[in-house]
PDB file of C-alpha atoms and ligand atoms in Angstrom:
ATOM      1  CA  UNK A   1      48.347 -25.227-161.030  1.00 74.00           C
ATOM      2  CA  UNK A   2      50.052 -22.084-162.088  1.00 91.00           C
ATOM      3  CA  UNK A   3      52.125 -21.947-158.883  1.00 96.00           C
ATOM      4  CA  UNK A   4      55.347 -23.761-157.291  1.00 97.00           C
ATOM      5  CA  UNK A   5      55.744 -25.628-153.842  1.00 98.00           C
ATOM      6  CA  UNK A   6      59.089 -26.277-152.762  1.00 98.00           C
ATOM      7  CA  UNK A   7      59.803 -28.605-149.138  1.00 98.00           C
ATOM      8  CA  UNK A   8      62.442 -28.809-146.951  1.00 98.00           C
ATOM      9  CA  UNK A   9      62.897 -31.741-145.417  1.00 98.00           C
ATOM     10  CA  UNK A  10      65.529 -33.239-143.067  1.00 98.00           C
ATOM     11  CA  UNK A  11      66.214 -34.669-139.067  1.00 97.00           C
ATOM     12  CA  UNK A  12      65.543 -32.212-136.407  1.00 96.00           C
ATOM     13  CA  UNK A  13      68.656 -29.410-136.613  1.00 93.00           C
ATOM     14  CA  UNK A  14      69.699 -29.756-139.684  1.00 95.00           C
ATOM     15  CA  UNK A  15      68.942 -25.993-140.833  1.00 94.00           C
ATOM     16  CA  UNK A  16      66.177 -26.304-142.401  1.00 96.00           C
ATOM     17  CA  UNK A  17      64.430 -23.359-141.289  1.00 95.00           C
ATOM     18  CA  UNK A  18      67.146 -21.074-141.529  1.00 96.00           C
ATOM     19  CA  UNK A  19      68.299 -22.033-145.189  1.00 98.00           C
ATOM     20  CA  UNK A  20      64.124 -21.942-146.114  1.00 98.00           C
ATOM     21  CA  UNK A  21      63.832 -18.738-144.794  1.00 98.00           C
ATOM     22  CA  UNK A  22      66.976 -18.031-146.750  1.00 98.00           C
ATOM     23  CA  UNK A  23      65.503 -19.296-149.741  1.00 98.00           C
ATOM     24  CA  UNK A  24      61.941 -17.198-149.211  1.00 98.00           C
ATOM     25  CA  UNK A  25      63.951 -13.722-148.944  1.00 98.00           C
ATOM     26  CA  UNK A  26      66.494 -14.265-151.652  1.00 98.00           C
ATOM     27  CA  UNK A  27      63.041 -14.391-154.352  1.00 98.00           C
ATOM     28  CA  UNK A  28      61.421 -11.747-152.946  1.00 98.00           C
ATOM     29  CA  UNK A  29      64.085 -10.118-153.614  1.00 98.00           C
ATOM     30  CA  UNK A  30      65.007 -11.244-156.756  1.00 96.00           C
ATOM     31  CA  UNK A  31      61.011 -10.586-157.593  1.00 96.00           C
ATOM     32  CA  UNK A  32      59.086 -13.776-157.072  1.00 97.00           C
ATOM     33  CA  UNK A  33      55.857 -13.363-154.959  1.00 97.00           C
ATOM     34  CA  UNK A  34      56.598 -15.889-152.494  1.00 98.00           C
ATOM     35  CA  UNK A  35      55.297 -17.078-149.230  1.00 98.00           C
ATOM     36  CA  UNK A  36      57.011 -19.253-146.626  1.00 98.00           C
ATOM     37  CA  UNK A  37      55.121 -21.756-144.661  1.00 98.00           C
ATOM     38  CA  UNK A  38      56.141 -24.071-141.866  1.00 97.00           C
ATOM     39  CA  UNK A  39      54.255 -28.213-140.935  1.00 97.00           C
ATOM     40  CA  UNK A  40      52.983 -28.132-138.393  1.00 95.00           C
ATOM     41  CA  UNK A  41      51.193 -24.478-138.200  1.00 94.00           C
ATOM     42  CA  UNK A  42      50.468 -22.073-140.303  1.00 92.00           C
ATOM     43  CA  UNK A  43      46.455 -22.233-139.420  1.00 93.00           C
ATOM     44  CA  UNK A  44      44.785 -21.592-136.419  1.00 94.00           C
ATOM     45  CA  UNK A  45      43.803 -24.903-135.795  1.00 96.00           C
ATOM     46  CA  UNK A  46      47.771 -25.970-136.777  1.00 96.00           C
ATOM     47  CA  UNK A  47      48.755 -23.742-133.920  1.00 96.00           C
ATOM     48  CA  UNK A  48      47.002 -25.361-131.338  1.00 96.00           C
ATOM     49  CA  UNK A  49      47.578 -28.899-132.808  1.00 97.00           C
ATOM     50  CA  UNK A  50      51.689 -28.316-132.997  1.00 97.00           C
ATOM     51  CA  UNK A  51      51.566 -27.473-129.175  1.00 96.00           C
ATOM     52  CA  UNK A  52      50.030 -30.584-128.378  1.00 96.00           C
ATOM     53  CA  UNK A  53      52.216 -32.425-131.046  1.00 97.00           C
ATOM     54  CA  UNK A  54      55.243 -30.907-129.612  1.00 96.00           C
ATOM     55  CA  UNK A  55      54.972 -30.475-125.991  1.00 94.00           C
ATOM     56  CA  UNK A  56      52.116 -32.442-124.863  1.00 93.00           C
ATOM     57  CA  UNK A  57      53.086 -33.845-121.283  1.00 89.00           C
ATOM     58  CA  UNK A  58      50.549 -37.439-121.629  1.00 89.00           C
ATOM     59  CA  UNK A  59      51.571 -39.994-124.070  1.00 92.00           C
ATOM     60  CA  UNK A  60      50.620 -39.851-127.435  1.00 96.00           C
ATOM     61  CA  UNK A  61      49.664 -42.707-129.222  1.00 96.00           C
ATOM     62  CA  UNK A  62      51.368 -43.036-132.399  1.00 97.00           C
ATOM     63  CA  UNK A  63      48.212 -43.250-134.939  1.00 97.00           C
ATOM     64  CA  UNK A  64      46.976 -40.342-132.581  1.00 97.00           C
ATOM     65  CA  UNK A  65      49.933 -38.578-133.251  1.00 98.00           C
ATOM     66  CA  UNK A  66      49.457 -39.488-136.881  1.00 98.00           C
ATOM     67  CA  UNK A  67      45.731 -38.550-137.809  1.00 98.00           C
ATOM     68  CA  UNK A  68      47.179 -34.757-135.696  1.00 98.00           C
ATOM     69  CA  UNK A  69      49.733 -33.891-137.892  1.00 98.00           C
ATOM     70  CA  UNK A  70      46.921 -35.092-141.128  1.00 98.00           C
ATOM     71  CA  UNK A  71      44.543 -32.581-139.534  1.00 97.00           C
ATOM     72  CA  UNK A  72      47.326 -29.628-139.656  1.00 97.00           C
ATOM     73  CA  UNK A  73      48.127 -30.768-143.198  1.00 98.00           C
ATOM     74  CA  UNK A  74      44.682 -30.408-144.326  1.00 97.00           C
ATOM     75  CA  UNK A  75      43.517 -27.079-142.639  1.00 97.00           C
ATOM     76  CA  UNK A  76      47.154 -25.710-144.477  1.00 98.00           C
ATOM     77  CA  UNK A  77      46.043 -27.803-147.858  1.00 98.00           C
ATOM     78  CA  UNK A  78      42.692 -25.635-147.773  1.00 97.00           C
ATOM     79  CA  UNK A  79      43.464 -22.409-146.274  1.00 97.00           C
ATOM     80  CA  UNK A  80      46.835 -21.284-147.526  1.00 98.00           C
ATOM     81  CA  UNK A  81      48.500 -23.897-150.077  1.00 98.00           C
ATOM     82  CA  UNK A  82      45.534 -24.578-152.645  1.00 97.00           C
ATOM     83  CA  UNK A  83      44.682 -20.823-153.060  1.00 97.00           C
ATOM     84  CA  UNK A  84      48.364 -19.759-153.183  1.00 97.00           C
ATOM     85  CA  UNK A  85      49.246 -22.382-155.927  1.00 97.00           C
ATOM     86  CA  UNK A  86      45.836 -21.570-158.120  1.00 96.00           C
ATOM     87  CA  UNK A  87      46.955 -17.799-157.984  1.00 96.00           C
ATOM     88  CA  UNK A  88      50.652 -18.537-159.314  1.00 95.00           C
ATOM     89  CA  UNK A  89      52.760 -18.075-156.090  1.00 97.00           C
ATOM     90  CA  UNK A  90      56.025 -19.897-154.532  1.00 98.00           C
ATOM     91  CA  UNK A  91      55.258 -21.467-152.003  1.00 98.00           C
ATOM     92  CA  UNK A  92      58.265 -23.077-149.746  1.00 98.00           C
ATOM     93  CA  UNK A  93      57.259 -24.868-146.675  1.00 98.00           C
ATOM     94  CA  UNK A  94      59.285 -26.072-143.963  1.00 98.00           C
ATOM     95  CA  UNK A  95      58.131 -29.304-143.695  1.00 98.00           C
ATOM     96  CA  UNK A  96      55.544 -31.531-145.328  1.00 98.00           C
ATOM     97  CA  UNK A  97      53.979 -35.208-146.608  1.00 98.00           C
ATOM     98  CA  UNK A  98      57.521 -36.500-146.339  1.00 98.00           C
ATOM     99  CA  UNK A  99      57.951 -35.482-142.577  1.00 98.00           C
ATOM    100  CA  UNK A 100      55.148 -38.043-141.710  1.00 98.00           C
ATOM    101  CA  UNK A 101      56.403 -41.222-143.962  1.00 98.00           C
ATOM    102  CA  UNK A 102      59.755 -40.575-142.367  1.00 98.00           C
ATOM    103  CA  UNK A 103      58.864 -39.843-138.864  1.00 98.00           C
ATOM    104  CA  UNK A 104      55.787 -41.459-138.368  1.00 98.00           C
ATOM    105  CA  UNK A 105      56.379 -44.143-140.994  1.00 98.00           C
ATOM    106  CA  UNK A 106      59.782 -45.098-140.509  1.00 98.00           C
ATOM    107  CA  UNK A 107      60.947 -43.874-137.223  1.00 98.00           C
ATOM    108  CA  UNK A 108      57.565 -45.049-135.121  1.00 98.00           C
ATOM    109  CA  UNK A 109      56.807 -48.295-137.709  1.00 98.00           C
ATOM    110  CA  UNK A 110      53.506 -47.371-138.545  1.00 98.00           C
ATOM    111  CA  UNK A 111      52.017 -48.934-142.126  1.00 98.00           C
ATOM    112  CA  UNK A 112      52.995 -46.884-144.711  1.00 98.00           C
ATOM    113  CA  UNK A 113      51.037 -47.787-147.758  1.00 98.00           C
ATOM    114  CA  UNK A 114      48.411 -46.388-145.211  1.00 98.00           C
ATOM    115  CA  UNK A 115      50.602 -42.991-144.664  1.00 98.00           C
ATOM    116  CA  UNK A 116      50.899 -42.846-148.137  1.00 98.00           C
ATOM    117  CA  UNK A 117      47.168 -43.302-149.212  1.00 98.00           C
ATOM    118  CA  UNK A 118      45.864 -40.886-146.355  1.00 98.00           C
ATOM    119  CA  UNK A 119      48.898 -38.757-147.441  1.00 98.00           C
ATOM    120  CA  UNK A 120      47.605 -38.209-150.955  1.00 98.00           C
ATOM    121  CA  UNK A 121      44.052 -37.938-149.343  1.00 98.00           C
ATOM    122  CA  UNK A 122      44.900 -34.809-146.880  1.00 98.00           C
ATOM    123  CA  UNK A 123      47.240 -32.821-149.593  1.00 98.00           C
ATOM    124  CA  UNK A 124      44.277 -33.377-152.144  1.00 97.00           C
ATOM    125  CA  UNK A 125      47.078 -35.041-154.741  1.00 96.00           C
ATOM    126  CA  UNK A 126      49.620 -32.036-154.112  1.00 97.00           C
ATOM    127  CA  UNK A 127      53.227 -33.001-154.228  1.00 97.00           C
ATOM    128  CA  UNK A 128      56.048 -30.666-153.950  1.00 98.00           C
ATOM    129  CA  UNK A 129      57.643 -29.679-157.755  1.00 98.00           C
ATOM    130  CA  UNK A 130      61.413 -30.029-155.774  1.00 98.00           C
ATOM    131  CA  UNK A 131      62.334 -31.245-152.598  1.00 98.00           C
ATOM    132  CA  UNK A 132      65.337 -30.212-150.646  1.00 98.00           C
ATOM    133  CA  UNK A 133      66.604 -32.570-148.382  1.00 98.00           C
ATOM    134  CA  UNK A 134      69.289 -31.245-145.871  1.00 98.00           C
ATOM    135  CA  UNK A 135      71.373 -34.178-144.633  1.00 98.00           C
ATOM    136  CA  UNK A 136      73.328 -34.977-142.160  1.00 97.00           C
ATOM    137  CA  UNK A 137      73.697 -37.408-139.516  1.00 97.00           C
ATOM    138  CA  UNK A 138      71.113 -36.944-136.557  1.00 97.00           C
ATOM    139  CA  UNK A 139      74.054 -36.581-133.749  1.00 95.00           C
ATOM    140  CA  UNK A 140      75.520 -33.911-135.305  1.00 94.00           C
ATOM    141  CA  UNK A 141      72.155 -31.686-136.187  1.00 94.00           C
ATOM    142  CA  UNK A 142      70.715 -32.541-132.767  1.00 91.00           C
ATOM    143  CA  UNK A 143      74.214 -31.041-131.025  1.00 89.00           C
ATOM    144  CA  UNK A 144      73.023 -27.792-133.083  1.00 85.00           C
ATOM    145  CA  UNK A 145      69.448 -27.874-131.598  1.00 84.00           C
ATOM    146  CA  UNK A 146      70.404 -28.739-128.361  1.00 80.00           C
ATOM    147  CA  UNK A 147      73.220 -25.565-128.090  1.00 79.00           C
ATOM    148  CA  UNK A 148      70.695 -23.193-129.688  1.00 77.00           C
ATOM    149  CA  UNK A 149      67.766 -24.017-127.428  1.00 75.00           C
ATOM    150  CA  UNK A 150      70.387 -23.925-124.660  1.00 72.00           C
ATOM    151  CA  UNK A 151      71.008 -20.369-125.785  1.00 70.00           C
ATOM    152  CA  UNK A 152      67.640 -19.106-124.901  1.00 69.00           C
ATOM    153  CA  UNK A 153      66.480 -20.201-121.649  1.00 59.00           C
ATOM    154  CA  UNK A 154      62.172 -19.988-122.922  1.00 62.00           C
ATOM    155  CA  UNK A 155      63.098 -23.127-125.486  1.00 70.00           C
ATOM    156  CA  UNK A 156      63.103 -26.868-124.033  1.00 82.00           C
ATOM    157  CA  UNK A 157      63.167 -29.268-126.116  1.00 85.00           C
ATOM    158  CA  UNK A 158      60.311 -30.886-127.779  1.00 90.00           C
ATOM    159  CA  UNK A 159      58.329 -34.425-127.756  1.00 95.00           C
ATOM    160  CA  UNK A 160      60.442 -35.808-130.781  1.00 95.00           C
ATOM    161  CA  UNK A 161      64.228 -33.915-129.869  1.00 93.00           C
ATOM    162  CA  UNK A 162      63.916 -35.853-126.664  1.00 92.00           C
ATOM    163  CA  UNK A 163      63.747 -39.157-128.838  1.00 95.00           C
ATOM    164  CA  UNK A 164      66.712 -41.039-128.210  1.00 96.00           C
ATOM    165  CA  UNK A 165      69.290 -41.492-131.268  1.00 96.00           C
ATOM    166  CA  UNK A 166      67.953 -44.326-132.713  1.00 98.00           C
ATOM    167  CA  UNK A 167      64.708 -42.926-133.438  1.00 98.00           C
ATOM    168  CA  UNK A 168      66.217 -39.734-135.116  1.00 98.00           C
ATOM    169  CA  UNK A 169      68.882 -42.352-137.054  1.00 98.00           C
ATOM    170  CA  UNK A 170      65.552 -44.545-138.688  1.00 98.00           C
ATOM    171  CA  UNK A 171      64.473 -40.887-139.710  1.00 98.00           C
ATOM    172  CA  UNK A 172      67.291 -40.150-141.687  1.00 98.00           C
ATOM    173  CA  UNK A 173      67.800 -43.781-143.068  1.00 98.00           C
ATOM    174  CA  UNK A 174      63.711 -43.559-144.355  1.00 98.00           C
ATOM    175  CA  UNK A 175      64.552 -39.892-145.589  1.00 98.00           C
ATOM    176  CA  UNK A 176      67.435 -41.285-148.192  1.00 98.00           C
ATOM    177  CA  UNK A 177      64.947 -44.070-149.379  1.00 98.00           C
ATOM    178  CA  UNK A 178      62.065 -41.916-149.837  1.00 98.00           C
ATOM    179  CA  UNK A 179      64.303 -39.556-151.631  1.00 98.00           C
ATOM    180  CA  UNK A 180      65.901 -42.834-153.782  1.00 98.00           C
ATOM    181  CA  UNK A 181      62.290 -43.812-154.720  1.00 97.00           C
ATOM    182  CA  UNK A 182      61.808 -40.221-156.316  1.00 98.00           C
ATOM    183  CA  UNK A 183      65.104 -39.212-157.629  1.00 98.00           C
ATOM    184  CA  UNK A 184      62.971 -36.620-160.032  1.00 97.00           C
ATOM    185  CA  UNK A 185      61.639 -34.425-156.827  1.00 98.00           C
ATOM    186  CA  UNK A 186      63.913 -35.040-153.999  1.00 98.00           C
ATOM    187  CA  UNK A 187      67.254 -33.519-154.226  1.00 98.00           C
ATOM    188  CA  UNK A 188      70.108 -34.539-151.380  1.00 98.00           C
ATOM    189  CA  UNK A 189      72.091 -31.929-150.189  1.00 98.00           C
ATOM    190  CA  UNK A 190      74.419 -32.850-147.453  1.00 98.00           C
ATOM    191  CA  UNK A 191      74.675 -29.834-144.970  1.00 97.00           C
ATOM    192  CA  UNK A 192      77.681 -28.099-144.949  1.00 96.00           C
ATOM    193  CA  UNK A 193      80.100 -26.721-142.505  1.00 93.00           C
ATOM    194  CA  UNK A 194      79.296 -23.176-143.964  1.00 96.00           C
ATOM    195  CA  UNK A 195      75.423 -22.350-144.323  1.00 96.00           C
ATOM    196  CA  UNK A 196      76.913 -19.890-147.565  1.00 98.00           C
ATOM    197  CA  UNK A 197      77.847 -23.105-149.069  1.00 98.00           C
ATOM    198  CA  UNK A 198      75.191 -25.101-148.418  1.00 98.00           C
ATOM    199  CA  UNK A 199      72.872 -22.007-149.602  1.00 98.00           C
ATOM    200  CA  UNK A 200      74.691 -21.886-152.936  1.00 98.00           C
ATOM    201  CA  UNK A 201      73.890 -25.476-153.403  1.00 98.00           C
ATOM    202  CA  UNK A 202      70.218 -24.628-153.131  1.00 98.00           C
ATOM    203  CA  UNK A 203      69.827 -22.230-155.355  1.00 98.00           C
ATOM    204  CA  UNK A 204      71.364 -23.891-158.053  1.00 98.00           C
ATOM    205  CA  UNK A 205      68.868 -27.043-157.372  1.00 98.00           C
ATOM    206  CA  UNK A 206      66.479 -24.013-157.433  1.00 98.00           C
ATOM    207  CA  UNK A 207      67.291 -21.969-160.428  1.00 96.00           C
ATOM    208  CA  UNK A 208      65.777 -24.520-163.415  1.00 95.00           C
ATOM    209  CA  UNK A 209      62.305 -24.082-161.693  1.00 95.00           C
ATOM    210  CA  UNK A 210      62.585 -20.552-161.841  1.00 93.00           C
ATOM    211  CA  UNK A 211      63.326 -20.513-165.824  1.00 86.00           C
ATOM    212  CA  UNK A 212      60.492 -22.916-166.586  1.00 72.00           C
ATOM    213  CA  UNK A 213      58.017 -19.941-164.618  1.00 76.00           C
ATOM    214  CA  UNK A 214      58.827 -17.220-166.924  1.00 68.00           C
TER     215      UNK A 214
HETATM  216  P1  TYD B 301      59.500 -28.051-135.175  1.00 79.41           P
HETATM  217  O1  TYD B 301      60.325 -27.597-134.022  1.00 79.41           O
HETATM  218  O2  TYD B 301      58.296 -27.282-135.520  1.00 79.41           O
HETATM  219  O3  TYD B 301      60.342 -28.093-136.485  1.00 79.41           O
HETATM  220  P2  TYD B 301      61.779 -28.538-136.844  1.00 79.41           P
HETATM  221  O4  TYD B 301      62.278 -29.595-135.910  1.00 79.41           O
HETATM  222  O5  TYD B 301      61.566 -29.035-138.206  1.00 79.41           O
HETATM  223  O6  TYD B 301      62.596 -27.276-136.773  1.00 79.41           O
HETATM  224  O7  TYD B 301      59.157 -29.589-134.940  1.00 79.41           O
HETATM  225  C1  TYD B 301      58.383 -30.316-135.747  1.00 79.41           C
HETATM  226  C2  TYD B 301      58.577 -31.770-135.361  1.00 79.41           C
HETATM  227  O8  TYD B 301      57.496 -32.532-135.856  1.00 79.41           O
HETATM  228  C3  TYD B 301      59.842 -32.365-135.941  1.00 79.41           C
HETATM  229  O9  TYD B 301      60.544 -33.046-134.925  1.00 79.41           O
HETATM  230  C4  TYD B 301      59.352 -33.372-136.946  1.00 79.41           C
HETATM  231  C5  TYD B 301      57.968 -33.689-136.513  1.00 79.41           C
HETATM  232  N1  TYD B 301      57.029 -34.028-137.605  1.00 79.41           N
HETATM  233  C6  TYD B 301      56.556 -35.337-137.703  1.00 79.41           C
HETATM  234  O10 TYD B 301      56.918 -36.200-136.896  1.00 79.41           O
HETATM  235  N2  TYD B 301      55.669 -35.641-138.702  1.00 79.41           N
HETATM  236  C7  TYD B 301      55.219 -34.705-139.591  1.00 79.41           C
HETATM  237  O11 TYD B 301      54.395 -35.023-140.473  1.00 79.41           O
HETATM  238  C8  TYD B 301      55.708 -33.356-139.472  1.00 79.41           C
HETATM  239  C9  TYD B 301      55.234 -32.295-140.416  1.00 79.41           C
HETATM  240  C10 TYD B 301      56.611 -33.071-138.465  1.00 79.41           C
END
């Protein structure tokens, strides 16, 4: 694969959107073709799926909510992240197989040899070259969701920000051991009170990719 995928991963709030969208429009500029992609969406069918996954008002059974995020994953795997990689792009997605074995894996307690197997299954053997894992404890980033979703009156929170504390504290706590059992791929950067700061930090986990591409 000529390309590069980069994640971001992290607890709800913890900036990972903004500082991936940083990270898309600082290459461009600097001359990368790069695309920015976000789990789940980025398909059609991802679309419909993440308003269901998000604000479904029933109960969603946890291998239900499982096999739903697999099916976004997939329609992204074969639409958008196979073709990109094959014709040399970055790729940087908010989001991916990490998400589920933290989330689904260690914060709901399903099997995760299974998540694991079905993850390599769905992303056709595709594993990020880094990932950037934005940490911080879960009270702190939710405060940040909550006051910007206050901010706008159309935003409620979601199925999994309404999860109380303890769910969003397993998260993080499976995040740092998936990110100990792949020291190589996952790099830890604890958010900072400045998003500068915490940007600079990112680009220098960033830059070495960048040399080995040209
Ligand atoms: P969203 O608002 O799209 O993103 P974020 O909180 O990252 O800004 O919410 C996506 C939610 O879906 C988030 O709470 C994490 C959850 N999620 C899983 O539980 N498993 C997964 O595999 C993925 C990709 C996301």
């Amino acid at each position: 694969m000529k390309g590069i995928l980069i994640s971001f991963e992290g607890v709800d709030g913890s900036g990972k959107s903004t500082q991936s969208r940083r990270l898309y429009h600082w290459l461009r500029r600097i001359g990368y073709d790069t695309i920015h992609l976000e789990e789940p969406g980025g398909s059609n069918l991802g679309e419909s799926v993440k308003k269901i996954l998000l604000y479904s008002k029933g109960e969603i059974e946890g291998l239900s909510e499982l096999f739903l995020f697999f099916a976004c994953r997939a329609q992204l795997v074969k639409e958008t992240i196979l073709p990109s990689l094959k014709k040399g792009k970055i790729l940087i997605i908010d989001r991916f197989s990490d998400s589920t074995l933290a989330y689904q894996g260690y914060g709901r307690g399903i099997d995760k040899g299974l998540i694991v197997r079905l993850n390599k299954i769905v992303t056709k053997g595709i594993t990020p070259d880094l990932t950037i894992l934005l940490d911080e404890r879960p009270k702190a980033a939710l405060k940040r969701t909550k006051s910007r979703k206050g901010q706008k009156s159309s935003l409620s929170a979601d199925r999994f920000e309404n999860e109380p504390l303890s769910f969003h504290q397993r998260v993080r706590k499976g995040y740092l051991k998936i990110a100990l059992c792949n020291k190589k791929r996952i790099k830890i950067i604890p958010v900072r009170a400045d998003e500068d700061d915490t940007f600079q930090e990112i680009k220098k986990a960033v830059l070495p990719l960048l040399t080995k591409m040209t």
